[in-house]
Tab-separated table of C-alpha atoms in Angstrom:
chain	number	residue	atom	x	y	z
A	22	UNK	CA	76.137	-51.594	-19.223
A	23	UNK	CA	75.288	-54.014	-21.974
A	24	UNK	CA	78.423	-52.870	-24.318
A	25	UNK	CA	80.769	-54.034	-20.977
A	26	UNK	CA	78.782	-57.258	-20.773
A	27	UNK	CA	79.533	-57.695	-23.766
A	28	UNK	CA	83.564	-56.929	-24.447
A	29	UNK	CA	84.250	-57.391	-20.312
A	30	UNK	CA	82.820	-61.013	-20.544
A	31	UNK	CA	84.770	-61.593	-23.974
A	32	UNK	CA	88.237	-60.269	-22.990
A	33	UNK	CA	87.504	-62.097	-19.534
A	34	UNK	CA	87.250	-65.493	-21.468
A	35	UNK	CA	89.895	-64.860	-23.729
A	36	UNK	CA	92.493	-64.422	-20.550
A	37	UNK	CA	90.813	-67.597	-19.169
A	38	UNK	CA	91.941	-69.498	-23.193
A	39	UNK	CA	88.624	-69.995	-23.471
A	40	UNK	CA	88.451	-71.124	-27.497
A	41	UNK	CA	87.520	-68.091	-29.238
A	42	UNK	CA	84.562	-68.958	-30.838
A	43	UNK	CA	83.123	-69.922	-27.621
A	44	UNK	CA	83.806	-66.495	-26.327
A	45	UNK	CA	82.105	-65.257	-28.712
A	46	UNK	CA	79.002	-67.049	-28.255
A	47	UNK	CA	79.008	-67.306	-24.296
A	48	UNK	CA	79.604	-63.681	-24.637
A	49	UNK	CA	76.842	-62.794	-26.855
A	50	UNK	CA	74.112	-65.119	-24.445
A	51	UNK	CA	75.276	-63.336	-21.683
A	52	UNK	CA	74.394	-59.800	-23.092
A	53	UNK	CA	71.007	-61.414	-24.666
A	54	UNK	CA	70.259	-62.228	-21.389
A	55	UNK	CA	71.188	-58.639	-20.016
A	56	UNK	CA	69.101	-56.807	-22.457
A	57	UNK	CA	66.152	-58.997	-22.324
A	58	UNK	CA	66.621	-60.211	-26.441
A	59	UNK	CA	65.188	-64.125	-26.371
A	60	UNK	CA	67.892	-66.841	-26.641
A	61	UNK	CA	66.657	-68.536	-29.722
A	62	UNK	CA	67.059	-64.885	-31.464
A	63	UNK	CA	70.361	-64.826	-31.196
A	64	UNK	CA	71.060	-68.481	-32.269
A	65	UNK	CA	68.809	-67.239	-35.503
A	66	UNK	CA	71.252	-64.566	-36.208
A	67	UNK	CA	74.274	-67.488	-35.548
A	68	UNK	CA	72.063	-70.057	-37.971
A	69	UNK	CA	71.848	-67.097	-40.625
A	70	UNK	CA	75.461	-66.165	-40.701
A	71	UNK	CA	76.395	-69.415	-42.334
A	72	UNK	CA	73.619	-69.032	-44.862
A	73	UNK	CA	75.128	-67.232	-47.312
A	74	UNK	CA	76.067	-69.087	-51.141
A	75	UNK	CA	79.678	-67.539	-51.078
A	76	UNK	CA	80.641	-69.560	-47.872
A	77	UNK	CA	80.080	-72.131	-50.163
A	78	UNK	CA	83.745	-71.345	-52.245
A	79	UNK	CA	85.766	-72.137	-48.626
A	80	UNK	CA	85.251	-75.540	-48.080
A	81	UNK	CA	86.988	-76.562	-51.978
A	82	UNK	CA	89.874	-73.660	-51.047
A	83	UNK	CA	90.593	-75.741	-47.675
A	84	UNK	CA	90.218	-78.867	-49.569
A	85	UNK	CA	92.147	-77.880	-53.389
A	86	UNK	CA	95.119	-76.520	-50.574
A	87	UNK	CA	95.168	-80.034	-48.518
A	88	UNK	CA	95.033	-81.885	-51.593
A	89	UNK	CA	98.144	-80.048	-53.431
A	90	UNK	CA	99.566	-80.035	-49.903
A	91	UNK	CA	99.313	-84.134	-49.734
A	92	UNK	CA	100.891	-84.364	-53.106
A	93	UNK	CA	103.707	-82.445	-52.760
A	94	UNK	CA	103.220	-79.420	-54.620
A	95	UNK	CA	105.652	-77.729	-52.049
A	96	UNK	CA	108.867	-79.525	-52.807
A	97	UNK	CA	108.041	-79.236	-56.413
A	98	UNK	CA	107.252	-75.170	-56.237
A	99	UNK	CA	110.668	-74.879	-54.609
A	100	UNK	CA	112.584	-76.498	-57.192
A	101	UNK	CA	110.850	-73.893	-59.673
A	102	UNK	CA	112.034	-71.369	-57.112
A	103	UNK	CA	115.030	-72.862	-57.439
A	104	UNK	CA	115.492	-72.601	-61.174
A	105	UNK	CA	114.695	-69.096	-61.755
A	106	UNK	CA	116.463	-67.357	-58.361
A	107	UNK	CA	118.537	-69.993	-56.585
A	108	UNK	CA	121.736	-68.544	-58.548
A	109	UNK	CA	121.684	-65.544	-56.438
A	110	UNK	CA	123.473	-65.025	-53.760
A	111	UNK	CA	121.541	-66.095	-50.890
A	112	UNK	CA	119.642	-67.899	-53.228
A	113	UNK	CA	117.624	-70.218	-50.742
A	114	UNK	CA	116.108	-67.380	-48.774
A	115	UNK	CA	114.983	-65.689	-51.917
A	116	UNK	CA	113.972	-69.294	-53.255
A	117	UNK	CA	111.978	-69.679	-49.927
A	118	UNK	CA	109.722	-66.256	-50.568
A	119	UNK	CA	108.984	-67.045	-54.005
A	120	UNK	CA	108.179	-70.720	-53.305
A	121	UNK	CA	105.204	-68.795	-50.407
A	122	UNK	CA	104.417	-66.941	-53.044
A	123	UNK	CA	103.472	-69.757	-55.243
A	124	UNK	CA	102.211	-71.634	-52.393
A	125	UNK	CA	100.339	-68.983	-50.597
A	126	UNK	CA	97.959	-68.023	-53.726
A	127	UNK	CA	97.055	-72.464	-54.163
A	128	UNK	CA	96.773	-72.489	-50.148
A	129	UNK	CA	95.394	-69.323	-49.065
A	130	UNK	CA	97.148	-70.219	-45.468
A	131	UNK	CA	99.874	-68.635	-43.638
A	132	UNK	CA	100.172	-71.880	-41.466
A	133	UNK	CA	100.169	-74.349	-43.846
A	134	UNK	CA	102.687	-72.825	-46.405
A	135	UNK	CA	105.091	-72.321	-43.162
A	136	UNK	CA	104.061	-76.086	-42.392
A	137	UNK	CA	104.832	-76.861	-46.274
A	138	UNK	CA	107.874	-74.826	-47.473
A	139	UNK	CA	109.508	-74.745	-44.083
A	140	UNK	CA	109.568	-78.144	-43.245
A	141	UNK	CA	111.688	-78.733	-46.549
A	142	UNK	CA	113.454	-75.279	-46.639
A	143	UNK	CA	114.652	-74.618	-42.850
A	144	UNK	CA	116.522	-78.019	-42.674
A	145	UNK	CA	118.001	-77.446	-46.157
A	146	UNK	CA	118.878	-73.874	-45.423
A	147	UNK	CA	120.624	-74.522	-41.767
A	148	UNK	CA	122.440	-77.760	-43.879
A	149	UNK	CA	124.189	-75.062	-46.454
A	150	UNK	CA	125.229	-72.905	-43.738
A	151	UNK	CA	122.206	-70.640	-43.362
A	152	UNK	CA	121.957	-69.203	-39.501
A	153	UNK	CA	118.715	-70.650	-37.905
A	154	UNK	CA	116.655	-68.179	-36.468
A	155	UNK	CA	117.280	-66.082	-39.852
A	156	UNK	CA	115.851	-69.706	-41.700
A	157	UNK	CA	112.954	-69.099	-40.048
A	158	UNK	CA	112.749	-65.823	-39.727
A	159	UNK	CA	112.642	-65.236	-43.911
A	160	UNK	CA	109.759	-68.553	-44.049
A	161	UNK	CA	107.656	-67.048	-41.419
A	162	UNK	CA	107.250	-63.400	-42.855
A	163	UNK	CA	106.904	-64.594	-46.369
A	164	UNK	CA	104.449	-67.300	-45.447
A	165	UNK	CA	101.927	-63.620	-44.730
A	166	UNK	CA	101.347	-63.417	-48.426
A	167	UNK	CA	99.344	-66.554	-48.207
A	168	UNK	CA	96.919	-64.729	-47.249
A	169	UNK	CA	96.332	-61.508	-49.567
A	170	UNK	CA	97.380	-63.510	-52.691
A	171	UNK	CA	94.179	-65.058	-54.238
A	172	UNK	CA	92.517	-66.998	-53.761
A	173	UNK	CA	92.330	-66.462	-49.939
A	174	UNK	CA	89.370	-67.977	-47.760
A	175	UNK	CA	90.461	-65.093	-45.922
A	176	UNK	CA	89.093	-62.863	-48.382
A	177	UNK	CA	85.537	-64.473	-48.561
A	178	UNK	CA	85.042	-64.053	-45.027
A	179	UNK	CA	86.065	-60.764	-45.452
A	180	UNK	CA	83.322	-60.322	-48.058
A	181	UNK	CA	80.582	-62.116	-46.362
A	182	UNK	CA	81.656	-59.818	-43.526
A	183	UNK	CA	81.210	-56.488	-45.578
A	184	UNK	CA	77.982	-57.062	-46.770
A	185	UNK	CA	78.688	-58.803	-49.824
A	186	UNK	CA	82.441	-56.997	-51.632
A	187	UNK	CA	82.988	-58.702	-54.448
A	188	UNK	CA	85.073	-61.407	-54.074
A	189	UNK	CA	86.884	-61.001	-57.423
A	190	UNK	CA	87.844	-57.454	-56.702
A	191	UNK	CA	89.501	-58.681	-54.024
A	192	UNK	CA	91.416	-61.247	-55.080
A	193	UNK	CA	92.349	-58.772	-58.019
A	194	UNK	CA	93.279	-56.060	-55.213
A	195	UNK	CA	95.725	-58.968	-53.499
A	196	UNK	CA	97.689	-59.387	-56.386
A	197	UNK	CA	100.184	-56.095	-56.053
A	198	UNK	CA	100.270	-55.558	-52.583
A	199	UNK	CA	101.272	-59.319	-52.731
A	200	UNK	CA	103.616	-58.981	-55.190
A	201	UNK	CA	104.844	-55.593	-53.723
A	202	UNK	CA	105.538	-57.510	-50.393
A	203	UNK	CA	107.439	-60.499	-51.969
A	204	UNK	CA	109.992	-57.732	-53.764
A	205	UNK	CA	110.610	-56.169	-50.497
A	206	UNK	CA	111.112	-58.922	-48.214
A	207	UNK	CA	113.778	-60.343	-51.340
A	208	UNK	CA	115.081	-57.057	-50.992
A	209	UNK	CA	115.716	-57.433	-46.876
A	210	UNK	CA	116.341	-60.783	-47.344
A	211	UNK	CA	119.013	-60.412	-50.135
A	212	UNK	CA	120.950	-57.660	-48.236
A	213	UNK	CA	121.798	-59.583	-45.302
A	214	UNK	CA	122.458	-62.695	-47.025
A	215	UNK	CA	125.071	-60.815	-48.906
A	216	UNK	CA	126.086	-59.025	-45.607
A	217	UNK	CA	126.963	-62.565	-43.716
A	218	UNK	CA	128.254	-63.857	-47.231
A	219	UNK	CA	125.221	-66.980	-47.527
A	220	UNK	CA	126.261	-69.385	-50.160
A	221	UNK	CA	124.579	-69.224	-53.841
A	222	UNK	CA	122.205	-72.193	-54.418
A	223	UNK	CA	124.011	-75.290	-56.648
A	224	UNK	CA	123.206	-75.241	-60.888
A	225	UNK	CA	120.730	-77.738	-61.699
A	226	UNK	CA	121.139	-80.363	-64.174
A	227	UNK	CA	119.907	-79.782	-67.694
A	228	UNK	CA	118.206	-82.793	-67.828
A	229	UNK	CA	116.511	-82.144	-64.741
A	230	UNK	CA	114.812	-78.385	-66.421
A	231	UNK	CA	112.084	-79.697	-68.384
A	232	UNK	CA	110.636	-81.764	-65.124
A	233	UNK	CA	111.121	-78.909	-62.658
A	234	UNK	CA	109.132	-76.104	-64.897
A	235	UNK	CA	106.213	-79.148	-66.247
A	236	UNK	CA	105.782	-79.989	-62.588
A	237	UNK	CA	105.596	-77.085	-61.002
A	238	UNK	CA	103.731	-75.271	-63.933
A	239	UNK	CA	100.991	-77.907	-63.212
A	240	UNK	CA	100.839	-76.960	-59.749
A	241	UNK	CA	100.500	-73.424	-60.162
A	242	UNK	CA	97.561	-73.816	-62.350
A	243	UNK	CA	95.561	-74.845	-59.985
A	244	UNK	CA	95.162	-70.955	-58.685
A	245	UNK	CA	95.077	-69.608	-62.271
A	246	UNK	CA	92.148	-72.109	-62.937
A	247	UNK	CA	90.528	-70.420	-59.764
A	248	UNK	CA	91.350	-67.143	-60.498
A	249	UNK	CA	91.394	-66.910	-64.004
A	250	UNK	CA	87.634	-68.718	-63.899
A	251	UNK	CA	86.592	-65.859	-61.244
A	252	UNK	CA	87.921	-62.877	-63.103
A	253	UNK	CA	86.648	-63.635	-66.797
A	254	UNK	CA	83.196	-63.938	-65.130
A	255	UNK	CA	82.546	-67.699	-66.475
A	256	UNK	CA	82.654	-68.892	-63.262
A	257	UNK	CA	81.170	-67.986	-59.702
A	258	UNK	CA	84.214	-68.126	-56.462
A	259	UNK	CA	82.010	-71.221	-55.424
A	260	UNK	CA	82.485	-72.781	-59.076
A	261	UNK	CA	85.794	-71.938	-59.577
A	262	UNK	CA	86.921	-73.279	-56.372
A	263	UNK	CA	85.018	-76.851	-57.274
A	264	UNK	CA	87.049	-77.228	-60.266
A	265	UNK	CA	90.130	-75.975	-58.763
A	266	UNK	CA	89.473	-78.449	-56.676
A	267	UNK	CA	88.438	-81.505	-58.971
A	268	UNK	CA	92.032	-79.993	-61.550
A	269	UNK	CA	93.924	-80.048	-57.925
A	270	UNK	CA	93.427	-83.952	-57.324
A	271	UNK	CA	93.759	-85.413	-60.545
A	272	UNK	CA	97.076	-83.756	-60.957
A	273	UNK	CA	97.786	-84.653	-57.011
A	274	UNK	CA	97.131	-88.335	-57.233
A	275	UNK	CA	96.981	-88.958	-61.066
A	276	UNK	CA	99.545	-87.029	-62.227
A	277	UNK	CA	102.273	-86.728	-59.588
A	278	UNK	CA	101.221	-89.803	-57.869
A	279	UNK	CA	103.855	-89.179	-54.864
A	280	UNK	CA	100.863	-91.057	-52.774
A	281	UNK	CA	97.713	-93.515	-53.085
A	282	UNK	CA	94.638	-92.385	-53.653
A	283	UNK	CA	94.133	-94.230	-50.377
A	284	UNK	CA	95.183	-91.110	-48.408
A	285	UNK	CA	92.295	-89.015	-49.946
A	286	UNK	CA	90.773	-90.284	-46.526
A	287	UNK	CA	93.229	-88.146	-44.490
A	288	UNK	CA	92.601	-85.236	-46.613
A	289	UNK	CA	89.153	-85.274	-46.091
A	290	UNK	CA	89.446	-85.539	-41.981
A	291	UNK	CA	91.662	-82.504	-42.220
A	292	UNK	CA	89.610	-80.610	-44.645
A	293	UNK	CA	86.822	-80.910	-42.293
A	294	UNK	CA	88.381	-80.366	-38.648
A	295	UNK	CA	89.464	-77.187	-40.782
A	296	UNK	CA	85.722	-76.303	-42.238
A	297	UNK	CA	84.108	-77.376	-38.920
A	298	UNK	CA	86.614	-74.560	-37.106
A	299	UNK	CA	85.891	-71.839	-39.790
A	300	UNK	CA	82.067	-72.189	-40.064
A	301	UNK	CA	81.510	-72.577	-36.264
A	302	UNK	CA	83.756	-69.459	-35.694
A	303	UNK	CA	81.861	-67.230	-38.826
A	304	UNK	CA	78.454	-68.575	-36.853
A	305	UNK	CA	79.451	-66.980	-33.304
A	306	UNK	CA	81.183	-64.081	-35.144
A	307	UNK	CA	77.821	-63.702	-36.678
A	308	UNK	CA	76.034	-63.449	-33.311
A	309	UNK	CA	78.643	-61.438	-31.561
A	310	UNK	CA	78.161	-59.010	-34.808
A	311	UNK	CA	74.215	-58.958	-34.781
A	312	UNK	CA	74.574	-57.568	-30.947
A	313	UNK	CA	76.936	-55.208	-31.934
A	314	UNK	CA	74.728	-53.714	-34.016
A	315	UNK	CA	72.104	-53.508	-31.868
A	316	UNK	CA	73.865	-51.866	-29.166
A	317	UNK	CA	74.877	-49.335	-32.365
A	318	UNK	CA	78.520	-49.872	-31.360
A	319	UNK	CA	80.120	-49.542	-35.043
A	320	UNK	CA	78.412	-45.878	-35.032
A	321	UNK	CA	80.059	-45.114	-31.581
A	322	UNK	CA	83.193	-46.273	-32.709
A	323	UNK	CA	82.851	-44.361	-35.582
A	324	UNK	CA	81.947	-40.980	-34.219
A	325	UNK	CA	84.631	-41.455	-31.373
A	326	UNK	CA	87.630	-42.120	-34.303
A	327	UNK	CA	86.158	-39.019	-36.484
A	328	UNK	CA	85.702	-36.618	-33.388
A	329	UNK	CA	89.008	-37.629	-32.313
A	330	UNK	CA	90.752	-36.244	-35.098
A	331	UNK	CA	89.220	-34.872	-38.383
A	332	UNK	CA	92.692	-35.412	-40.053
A	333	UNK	CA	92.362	-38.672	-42.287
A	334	UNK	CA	96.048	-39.564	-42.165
A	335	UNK	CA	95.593	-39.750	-38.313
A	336	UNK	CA	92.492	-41.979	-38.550
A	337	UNK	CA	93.896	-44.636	-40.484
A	338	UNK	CA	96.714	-44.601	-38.847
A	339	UNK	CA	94.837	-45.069	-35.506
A	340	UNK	CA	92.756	-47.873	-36.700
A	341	UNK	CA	95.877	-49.500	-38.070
A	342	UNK	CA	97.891	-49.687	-34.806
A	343	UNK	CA	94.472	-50.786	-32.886
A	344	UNK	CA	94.248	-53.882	-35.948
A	345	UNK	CA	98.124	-54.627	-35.416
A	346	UNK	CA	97.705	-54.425	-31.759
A	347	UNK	CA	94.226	-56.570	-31.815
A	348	UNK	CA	96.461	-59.182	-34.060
A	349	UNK	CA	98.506	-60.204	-31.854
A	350	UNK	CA	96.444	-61.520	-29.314
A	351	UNK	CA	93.402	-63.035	-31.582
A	352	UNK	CA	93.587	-64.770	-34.870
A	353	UNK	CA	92.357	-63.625	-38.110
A	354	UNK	CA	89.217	-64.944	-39.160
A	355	UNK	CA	87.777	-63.606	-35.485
A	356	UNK	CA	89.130	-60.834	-36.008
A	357	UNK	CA	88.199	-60.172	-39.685
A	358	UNK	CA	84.402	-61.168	-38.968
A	359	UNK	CA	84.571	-58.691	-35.542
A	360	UNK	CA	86.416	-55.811	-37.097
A	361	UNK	CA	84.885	-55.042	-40.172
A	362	UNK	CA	81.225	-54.257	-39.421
A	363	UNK	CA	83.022	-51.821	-36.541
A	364	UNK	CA	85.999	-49.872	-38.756
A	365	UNK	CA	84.089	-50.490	-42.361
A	366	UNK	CA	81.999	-47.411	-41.206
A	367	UNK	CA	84.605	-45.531	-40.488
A	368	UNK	CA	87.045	-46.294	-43.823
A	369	UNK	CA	83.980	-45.394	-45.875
A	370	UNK	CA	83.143	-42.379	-44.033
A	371	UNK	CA	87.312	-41.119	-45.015
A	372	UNK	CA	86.315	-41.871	-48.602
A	373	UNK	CA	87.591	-45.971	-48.439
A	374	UNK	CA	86.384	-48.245	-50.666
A	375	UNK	CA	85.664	-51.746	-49.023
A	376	UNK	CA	87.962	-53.407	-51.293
A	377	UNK	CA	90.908	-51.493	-50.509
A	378	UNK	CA	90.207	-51.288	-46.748
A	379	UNK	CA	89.711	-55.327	-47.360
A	380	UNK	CA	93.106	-55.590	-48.534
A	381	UNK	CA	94.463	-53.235	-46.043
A	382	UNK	CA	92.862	-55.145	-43.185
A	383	UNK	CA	93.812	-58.540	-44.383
A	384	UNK	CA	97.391	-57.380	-44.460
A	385	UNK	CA	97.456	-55.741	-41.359
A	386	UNK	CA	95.772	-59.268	-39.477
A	387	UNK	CA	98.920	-61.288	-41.324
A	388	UNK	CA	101.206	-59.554	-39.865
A	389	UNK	CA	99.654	-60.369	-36.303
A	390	UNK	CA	100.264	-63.977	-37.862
A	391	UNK	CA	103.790	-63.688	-36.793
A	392	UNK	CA	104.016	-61.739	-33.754
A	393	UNK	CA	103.506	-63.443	-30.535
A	394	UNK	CA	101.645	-64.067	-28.173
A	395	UNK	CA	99.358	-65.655	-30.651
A	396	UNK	CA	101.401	-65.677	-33.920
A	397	UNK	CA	100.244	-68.896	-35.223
A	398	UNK	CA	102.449	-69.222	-37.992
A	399	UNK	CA	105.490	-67.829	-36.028
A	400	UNK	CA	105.042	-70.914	-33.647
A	401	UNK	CA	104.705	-73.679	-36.413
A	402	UNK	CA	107.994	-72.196	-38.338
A	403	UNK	CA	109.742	-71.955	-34.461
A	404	UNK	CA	108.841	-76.080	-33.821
A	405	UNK	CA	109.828	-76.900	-37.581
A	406	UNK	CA	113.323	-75.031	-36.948
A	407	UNK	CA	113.777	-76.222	-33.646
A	408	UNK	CA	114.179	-72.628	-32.384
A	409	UNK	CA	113.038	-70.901	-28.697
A	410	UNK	CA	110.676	-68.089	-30.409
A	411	UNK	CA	112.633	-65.627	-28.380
A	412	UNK	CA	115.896	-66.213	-30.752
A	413	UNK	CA	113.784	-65.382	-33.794
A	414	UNK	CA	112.207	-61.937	-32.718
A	415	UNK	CA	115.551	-60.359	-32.932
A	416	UNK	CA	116.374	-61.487	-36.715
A	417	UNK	CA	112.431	-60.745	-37.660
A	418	UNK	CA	112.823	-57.287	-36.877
A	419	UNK	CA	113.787	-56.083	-40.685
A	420	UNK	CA	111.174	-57.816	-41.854
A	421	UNK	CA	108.911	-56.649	-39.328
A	422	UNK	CA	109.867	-52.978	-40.719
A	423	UNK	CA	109.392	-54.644	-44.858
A	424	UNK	CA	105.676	-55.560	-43.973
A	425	UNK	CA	104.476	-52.582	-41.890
A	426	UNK	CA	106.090	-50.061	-44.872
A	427	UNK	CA	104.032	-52.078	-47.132
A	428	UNK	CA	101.021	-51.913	-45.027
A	429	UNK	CA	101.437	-48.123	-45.108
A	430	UNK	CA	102.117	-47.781	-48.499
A	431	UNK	CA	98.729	-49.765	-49.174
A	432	UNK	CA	96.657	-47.638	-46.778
A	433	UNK	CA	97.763	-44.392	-48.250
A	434	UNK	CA	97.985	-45.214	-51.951
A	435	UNK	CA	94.393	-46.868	-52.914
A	436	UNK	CA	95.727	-46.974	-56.614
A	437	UNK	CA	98.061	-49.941	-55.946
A	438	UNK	CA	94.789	-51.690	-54.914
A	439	UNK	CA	92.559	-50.795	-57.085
A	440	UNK	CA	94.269	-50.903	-60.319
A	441	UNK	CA	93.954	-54.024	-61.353
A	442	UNK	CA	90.167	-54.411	-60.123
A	443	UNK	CA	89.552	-51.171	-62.461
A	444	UNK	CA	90.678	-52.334	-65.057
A	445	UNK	CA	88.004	-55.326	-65.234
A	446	UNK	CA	85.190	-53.408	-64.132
């Protein structure tokens, strides 16, 4: 009775758009209250789950990304792009998934490198001929590697939600699977430009050359400062992502100087909406978890995936589909803090380590990034292109099938992973 309290009250508030973290708390009273557990209890367990040190490292991720953001790293990533790709045919779309690329490991947000890159590639694309939904279409799927390239805020609350994974072996375990995604959807991408004959992106000056790589070789250090400090063990994710930080705005405002320091103010309010939204959602995640516990659903859920089949191929496979079918009605953070203390058990019963199932999940809740009805990032790249989100499901579909034989390809082969995080243990 307690376990439907529990998920009938939450999935009853989510059809009502009740904000999710509030479902999660007003859900997790309600079954207190069932069971007879003492109110202040649970709002321990909600107080607790923000006292951890490695929270610490998201607030300077949200910040470094709104600061590089402000200043225009974007436009000046592109033109990199730009330089080393835009001679291919098709050249914009392929400069468009290597510009996410760049952008996704400095903002660690499918929204805001959709909100970035496509409100300076989509226009330029449609201008040189480019169809419009397929503008979009290429900006939203690559915009999922912001995400599982480091560093990712995703990723920490991922960790916190394991128990503690190291955060460097994740971000290490991002780096192929990231990579691996940006080849394919240039691969997808490339054939149809080809196939409807796009145009091949103008030569740039030779004057312009040594600007393009300085700038945007500045900008991308910002990440290798972060990850670079992380993986040589000199620095902690919390430290790293400080002097990211601190590196991120002097080059932002001292170095580009594309705006006053004046608008630091504006960066802040955003950086802290942004925070205020994160912690208060890994706080009810935390109490929703704690009950879950209790009521020894992850072990349930566990015995009811192994009984079901004993074939491991099957299992993942299930708990895939019910994470790609989960994503597309809740965002990821939720669902990251929800999912792991329920299918961790599970992975790691098959054999799983955490930081390949943490990679695996994290790609799997990206993808739910772009599929309605929530699809955040699929509605911010439909408003920037001026689109009806029903004309871009058609042209998403090969990319759709690029990301899902990626995600497969990750579940099944650990090595691809785990490779680089092996190598620096």
């Amino acid at each position: 009775m307690e376990i439907a309290i529990l998920f009938g009250s939450f999935l009853l508030l989510l059809i009502l758009r009740v904000p999710v973290a509030l479902t999660l708390v007003i859900s997790s009273l309600l079954t207190a209250l069932s069971i007879g557990i003492p109110l202040p209890a649970v709002l321990q367990r909600m107080v607790a789950g923000m006292n951890s040190f490695s929270l610490l490292a998201i607030p300077f991720f949200i910040l470094a990304g709104e600061i590089m953001n402000e200043g225009g790293i974007s436009r000046r990533l592109i033109n990199l792009s730009n330089l080393l790709i835009g001679k291919i045919r098709g050249g914009l779309a392929l400069v468009n998934i290597a510009a996410s690329t760049f952008f996704g490991g400095i903002s660690g947000s499918s929204v805001a490198d959709v909100s970035s890159v496509g409100s300076v590639l989509i226009p330029m694309m449609r201008k040189k001929g480019y169809d419009q939904a397929y503008s979009v279409s290429v900006t939203v799927s690559s915009a999922a590697q912001g995400v599982i390239l480091p560093p990712s805020h995703n990723m920490i609350i991922y960790s916190t939600a394991a128990g503690g994974v190291s955060i460097s072996g994740l971000f290490m375990g991002g780096v192929l699977p990231g990579l691996l995604l940006a080849f394919v959807l240039m691969v997808i991408a490339y054939v149809i430009a080809v196939k409807r004959n796009y145009p091949k992106s103008e030569p740039m000056k030779k004057e312009e050359i040594p600007k393009v790589l300085r700038e945007g070789i500045l900008g991308l250090l910002t990440a290798v400062i972060i990850i670079g400090g992380i993986v040589s063990g000199f620095f902690t994710a919390t430290e790293s992502a400080a002097i990211g930080t601190v590196y991120a705005f002097i080059i932002t405002f001292f170095v580009y100087r594309d705006v006053p320091l004046s608008n630091f103010r504006y960066v802040l309010h955003r950086t802290f909406k942004t925070l205020s939204m994160v912690l208060f959602l890994i706080s009810a995640s935390s109490g929703f978890g704690w009950l879950l516990a209790y009521l020894e659903v992850p072990g349930a859920v566990s015995d009811s995936l192994l009984s079901f089949s004993s074939n491991e191929i099957i299992t993942l496979l299930l708990i895939n589909l019910i994470l790609l079918l989960l994503g597309t009605v809740m965002d990821m953070a939720p669902l990251i803090l929800i999912a792991t203390p329920i299918f961790l058990p599970v992975v790691s019963e098959l054999g799983m380590d955490p930081i390949h199932f943490g990679i695996m999940l994290i790609l799997n809740l990206s993808i739910g990034l772009i599929t309605p009805p929530v699809g955040a990032a699929l509605f911010v790249g439909s408003a920037i292109g001026d689109i009806p989100m029903e004309k871009v499901l058609k042209t998403l579909m090969p990319f759709y099938g690029a990301m899902i034989a990626v995600l497969l390809i990750i579940t099944f082969w650990s090595d691809i992973v785990m490779f680089i995080p092996g190598l620096l243990e």
